[in-house]
Coordinates of C-alpha atoms in Angstrom, one line a residue:
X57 CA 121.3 56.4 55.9
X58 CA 119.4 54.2 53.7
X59 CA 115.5 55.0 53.1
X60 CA 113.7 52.7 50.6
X61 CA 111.2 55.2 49.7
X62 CA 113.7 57.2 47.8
X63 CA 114.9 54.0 46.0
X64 CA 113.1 52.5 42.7
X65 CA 110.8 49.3 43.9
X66 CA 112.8 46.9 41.7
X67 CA 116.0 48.1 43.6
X68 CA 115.4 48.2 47.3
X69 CA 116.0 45.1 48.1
X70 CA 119.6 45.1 46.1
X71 CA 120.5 48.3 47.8
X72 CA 119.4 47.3 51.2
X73 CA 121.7 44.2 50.8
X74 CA 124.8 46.3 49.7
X75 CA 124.3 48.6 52.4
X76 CA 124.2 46.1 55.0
X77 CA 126.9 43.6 53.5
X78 CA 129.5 47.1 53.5
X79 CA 128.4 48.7 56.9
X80 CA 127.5 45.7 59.1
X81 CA 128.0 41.9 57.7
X82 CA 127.1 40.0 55.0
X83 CA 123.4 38.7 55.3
X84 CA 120.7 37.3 53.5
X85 CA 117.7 39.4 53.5
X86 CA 114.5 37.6 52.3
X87 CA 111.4 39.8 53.1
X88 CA 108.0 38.2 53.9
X89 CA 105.8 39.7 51.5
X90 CA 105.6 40.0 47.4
X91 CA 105.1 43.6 47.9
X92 CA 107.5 46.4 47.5
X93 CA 109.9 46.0 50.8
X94 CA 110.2 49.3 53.0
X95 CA 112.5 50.6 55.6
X96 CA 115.1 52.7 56.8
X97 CA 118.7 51.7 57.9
X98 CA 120.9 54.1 59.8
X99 CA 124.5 53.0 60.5
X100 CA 127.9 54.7 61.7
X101 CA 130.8 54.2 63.5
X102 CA 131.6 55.4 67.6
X103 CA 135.1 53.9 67.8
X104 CA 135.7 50.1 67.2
X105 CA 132.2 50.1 67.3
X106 CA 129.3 49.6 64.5
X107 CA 126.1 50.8 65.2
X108 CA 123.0 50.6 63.6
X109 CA 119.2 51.4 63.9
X110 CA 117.2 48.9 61.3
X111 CA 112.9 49.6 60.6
X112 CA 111.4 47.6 58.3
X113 CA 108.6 45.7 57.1
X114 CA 108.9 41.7 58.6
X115 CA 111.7 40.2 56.4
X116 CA 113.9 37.2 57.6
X117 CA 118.1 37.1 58.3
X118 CA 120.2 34.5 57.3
X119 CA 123.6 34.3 57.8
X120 CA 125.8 31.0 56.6
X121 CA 129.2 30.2 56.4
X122 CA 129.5 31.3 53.3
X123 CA 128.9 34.8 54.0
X124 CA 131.1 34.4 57.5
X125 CA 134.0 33.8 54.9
X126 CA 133.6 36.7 53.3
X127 CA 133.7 39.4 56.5
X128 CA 135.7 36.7 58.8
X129 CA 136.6 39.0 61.6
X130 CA 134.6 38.1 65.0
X131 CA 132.1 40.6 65.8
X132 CA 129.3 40.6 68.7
X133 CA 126.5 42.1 68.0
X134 CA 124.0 43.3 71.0
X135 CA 120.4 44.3 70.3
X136 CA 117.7 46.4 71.8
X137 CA 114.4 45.4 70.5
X138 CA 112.5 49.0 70.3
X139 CA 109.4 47.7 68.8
X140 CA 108.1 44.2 67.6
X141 CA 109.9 41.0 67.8
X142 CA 113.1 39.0 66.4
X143 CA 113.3 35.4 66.6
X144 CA 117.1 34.3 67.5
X145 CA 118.1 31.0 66.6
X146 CA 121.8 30.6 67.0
X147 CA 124.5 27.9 68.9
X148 CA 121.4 25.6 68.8
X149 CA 119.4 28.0 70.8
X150 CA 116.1 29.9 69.9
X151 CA 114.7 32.9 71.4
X152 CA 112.1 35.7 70.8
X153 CA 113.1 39.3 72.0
X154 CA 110.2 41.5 72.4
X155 CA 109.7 45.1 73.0
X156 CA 112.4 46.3 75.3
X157 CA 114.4 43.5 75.7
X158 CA 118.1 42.4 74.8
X159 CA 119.5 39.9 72.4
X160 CA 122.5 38.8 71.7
X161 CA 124.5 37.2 68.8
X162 CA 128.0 36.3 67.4
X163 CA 128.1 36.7 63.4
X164 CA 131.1 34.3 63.2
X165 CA 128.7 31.2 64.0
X166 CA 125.4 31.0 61.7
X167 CA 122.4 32.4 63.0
X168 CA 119.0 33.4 62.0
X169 CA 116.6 36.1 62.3
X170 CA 113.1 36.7 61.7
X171 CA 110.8 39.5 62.8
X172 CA 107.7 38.7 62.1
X173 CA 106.1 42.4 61.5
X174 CA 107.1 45.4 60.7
X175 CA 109.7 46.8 63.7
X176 CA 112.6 48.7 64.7
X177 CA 116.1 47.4 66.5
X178 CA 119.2 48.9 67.4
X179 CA 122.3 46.8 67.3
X180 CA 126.4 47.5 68.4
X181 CA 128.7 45.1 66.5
X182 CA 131.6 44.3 69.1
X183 CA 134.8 43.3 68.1
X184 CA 135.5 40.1 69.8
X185 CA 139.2 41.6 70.3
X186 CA 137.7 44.4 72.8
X187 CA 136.1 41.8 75.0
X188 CA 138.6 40.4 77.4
X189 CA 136.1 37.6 77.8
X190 CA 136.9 33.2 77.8
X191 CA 135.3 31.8 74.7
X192 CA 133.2 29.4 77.2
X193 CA 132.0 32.7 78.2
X194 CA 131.2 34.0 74.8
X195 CA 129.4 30.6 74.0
X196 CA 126.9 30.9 76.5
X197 CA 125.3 34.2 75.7
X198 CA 125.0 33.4 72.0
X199 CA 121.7 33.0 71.0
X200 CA 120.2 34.5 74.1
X201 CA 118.1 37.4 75.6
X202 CA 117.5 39.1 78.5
X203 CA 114.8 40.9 80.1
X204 CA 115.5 45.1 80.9
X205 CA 113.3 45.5 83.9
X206 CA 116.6 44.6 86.9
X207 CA 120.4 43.7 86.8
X208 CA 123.2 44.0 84.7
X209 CA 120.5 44.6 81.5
X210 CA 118.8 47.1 82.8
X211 CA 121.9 49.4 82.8
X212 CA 123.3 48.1 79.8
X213 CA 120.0 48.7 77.6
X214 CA 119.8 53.2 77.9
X215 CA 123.7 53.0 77.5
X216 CA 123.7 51.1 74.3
X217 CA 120.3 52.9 72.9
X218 CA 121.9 56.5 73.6
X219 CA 124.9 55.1 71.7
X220 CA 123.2 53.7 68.6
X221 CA 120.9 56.9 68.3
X222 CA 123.4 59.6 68.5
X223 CA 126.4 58.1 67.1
X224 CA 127.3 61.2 64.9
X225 CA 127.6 63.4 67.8
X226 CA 130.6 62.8 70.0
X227 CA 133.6 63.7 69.9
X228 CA 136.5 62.0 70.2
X229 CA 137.3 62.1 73.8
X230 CA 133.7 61.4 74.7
X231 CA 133.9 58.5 72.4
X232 CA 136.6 56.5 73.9
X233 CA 134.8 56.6 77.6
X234 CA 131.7 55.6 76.0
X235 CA 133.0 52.2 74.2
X236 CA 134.7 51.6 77.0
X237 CA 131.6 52.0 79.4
X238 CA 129.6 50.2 76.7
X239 CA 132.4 47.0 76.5
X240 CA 132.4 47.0 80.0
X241 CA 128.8 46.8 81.0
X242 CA 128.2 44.0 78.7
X243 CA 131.2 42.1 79.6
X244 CA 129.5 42.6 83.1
X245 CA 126.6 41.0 81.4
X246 CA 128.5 38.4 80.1
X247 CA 130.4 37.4 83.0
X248 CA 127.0 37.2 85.1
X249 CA 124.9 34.7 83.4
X250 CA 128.2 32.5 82.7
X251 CA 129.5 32.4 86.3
X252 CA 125.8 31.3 87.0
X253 CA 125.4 28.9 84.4
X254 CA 128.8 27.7 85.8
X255 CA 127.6 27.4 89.7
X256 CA 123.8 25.9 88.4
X257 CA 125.9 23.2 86.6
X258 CA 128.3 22.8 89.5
X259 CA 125.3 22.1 91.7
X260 CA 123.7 20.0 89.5
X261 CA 126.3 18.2 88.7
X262 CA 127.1 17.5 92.4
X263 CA 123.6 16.7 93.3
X264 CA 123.9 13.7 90.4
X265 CA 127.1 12.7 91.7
X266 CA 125.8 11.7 95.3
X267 CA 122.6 10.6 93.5
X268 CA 124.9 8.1 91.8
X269 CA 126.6 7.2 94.7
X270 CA 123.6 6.3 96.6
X271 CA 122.2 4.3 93.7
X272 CA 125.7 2.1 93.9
X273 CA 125.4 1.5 97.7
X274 CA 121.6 0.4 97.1
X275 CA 122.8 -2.0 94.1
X276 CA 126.0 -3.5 95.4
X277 CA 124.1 -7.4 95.8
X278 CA 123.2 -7.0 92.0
X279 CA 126.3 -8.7 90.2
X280 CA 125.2 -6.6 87.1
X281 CA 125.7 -3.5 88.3
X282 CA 128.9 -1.8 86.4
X283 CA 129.1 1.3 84.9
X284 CA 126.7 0.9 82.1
X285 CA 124.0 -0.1 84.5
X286 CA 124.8 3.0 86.5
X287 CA 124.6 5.2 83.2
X288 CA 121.8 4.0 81.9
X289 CA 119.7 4.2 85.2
X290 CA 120.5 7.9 85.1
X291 CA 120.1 8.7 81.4
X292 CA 123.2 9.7 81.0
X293 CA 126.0 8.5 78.7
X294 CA 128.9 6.0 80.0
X295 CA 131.7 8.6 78.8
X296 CA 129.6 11.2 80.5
X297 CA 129.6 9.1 83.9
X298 CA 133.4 8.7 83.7
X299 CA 133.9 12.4 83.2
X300 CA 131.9 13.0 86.6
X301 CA 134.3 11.0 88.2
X302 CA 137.2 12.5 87.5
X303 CA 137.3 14.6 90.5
X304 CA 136.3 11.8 92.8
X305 CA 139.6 10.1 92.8
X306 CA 138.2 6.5 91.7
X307 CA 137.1 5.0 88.7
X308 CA 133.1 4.1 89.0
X309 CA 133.7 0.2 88.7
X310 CA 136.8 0.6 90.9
X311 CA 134.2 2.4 93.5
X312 CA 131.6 -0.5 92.7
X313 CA 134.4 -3.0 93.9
X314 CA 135.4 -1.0 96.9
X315 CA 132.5 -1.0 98.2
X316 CA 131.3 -4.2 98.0
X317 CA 134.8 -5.3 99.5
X318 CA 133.6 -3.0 102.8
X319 CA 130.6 -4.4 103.1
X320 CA 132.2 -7.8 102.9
X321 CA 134.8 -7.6 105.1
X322 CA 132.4 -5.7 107.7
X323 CA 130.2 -8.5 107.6
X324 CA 133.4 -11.4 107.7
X325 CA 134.5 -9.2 110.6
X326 CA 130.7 -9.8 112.3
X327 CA 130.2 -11.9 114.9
X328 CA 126.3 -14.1 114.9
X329 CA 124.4 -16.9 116.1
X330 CA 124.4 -18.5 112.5
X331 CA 127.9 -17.8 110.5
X332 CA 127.4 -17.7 106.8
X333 CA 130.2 -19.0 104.2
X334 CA 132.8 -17.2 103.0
X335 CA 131.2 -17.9 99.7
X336 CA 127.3 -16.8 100.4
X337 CA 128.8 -13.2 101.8
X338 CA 130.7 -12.9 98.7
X339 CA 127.9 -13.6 96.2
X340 CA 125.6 -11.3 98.7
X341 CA 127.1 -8.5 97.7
X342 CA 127.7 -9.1 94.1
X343 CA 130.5 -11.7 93.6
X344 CA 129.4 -14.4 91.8
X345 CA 133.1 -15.8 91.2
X346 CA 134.4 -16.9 94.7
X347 CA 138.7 -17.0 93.3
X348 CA 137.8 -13.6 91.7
X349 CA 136.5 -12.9 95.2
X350 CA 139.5 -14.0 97.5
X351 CA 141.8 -12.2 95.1
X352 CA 140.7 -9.0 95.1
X353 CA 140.2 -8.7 99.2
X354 CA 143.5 -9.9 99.5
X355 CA 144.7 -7.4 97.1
X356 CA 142.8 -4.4 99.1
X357 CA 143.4 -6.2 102.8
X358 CA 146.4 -8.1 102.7
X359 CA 144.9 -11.2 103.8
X360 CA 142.5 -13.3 102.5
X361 CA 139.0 -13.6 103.7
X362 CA 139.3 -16.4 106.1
X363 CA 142.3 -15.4 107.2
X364 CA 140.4 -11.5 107.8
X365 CA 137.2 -13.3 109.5
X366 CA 139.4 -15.5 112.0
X367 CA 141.6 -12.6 112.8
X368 CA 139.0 -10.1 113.2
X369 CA 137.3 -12.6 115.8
X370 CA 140.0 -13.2 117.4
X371 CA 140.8 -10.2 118.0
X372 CA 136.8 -9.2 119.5
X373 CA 137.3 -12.6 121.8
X374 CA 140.7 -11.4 123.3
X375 CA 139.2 -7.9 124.3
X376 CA 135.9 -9.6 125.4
X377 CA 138.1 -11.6 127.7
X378 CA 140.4 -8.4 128.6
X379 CA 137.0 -6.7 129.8
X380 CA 135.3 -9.5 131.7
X381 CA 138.8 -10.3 133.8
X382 CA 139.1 -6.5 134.4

C-alpha cells in the first residue's frame, strides 16, 4: 500500500509512478493541480489477477506506445467506479463512468484517463491469455462502460469489488474459483454486447441492402446509374457497397444490368395498341448504346431482342387461338 501522506511532498509523485509502473502498468500520471498531490494506492495479486483500489486527488492517465513497449503483455483491465468520475478515451471511443458503473480498457492499445475530482476506483488487470474471447470481441468493449443497475453488469460489479477489496484474504483454493468466476462473468459480459453489436449490424446492414435494391429498381431508366451513383446516394463508400454484396451473389453493376434486361425483355414480350422500337425500350431503361444493347440480351437470353419480341408474340397468338377454337 502506497499513502502519499507518509511520503515527502517533492517525492509523491515519483513514488506514485514507481509503484504503479511495478504493480500495474507503466503510465503517465499528470495531476491537475500545482499543489502537493494526495492519495492512496492499494494493489495485490488473487491468481493471474492484479488488483488495485486507486483514491486520489483529480490527476490525468496517459498511456502511449512507448510505455506499452515496456510492459508488452496484454492485460484487460475492468473498473468499478466507487466515487467520482473517469473519462475513457480509448479505440477511438470516449466515455465517462460515474458512480457505480463499469468501464473497461485494454492497456496494449493507448488510452486515456482523466477524473476530474478527487475519487476512488477499483480495477482487475486480466490477462488476455485467461479470456477465451475472438479479438473482434475484445475490440468492442474497449473503451466502453456499462451501467450496474440489470444484466450481465450487475452481477459482475459486487463480484469484482469483493475481489479488489479483500484480495489478501483467500486462500488458495478459494482463489482459483474466484478468478474463474470473475473471468467468466465478464467474458459473459463480453460476449453480450458483441453478439448484439453483431445482430444490430446484421440488421442494419440488411435493411441498407434492400434499401439499395429498391433505389436500383426506381433508377434503372437513368443511364447514369452505376455503382458510384448508388454509393454516393447512400453515403457510403464504393468499396463499402461492393463488400455488401458479397453475400448477394452478383456484382452491383452486374445487378444494375440484370435488371434492366428484365424489364426489357418483359416489355419486348408485351403485347399493345402502339408497339415501341426495339431501340426506345432499350434506351427506356437505361441503354443509351443500342449494339451494346442487343449484345448483352443475347448474351443473358440466347436470342436477340427481335428475335425474343417476335417469339414471345407468337407464342401469346398461338395459345390465343388454342383457347378461342377450344
Amino acid at each position: 500500500m502506497l499513502l502519499t501522506s507518509q511520503i515527502p511532498e517533492e517525492q509523491r509523485l515519483v513514488s506514485w509512478h514507481r509503484t504503479v509502473d511495478r504493480e500495474l502498468v507503466p503510465v503517465t500520471v499528470v495531476p491537475h493541480d500545482a499543489g502537493p498531490f494526495t492519495g492512496r494506492l492499494v494493489t495485490g495479486r488473487v491468481g493471474v489477477l492484479r488488483v488495485t483500489t486507486v483514491e486520489a486527488d483529480a490527476h490525468r492517465i496517459k498511456r502511449t506506445k512507448t510505455h506499452i513497449a515496456r510492459s508488452p503483455e496484454p492485460l484487460v483491465a475492468v473498473g468499478v467506479q466507487v466515487t467520482g468520475r473517469t473519462v475513457l478515451v480509448q479505440a477511438g471511443r470516449q466515455v465517462t463512468a460515474g458512480r457505480g458503473d463499469l468501464f473497461v480498457y485494454d492497456t496494449s492499445r493507448p488510452y486515456f484517463l482523466e477524473r476530474p475530482e478527487r475519487s476512488s476506483v477499483h480495477v482487475v488487470l486480466i490477462p488476455r491469455r485467461a479470456l477465451d474471447l475472438s479479438d473482434e470481441a475484445l475490440d468492442s468493449i474497449s473503451g466502453t462502460a456499462f451501467g450496474t443497475a440489470q444484466g450481465c453488469a450487475a452481477v459482475l460489479k459486487p463480484v469484482l469489488m469483493t475481489v479488489v477489496s479483500s484480495a489478501h484474504e483467500y486462500s488458495a483454493t478459494a482463489t482459483g474459483g474466484l478468478v474463474n468466476g470473475l473471468v467468466d462473468l465478464f467474458s459473459t459480459l463480453v460476449t453480450e454486447r458483441y453478439e448484439g453489436l453483431v445482430e444490430g449490424a446484421g440488421t442494419a446492414r440488411d435493411h441498407l441492402v434492400v434499401r439499395i435494391h429498391a433505389y436500383i429498381d426506381h433508377h434503372l431508366g437513368d443511364p447514369s446509374l452505376s455503382p458510384d451513383s448508388v454509393a454516393l446516394a447512400h453515403q457510403i463508400s464504393v468499396r463499402y457497397l461492393h463488400r455488401l454484396f458479397e453475400d448477394e451473389g452478383v456484382t452491383v453493376g452486374r445487378l444494375i444490368q440484370r435488371r434492366r434486361l428484365e424489364r426489357c425483355a418483359r416489355e419486348l414480350a408485351r403485347r399493345s395498341r402502339t408497339t415501341p422500337t426495339v431501340s426506345a425500350i432499350a434506351q427506356r431503361w437505361g441503354f443509351v448504346n443500342p449494339a451494346h444493347f442487343s449484345r448483352v440480351f443475347r448474351g443473358a437470353y440466347g436470342l436477340s431482342p427481335r428475335e425474343w419480341r417476335t417469339q414471345r408474340l407468337e407464342s401469346g397468338m398461338t395459345m390465343c387461338a388454342t383457347e378461342q377454337h377450344a
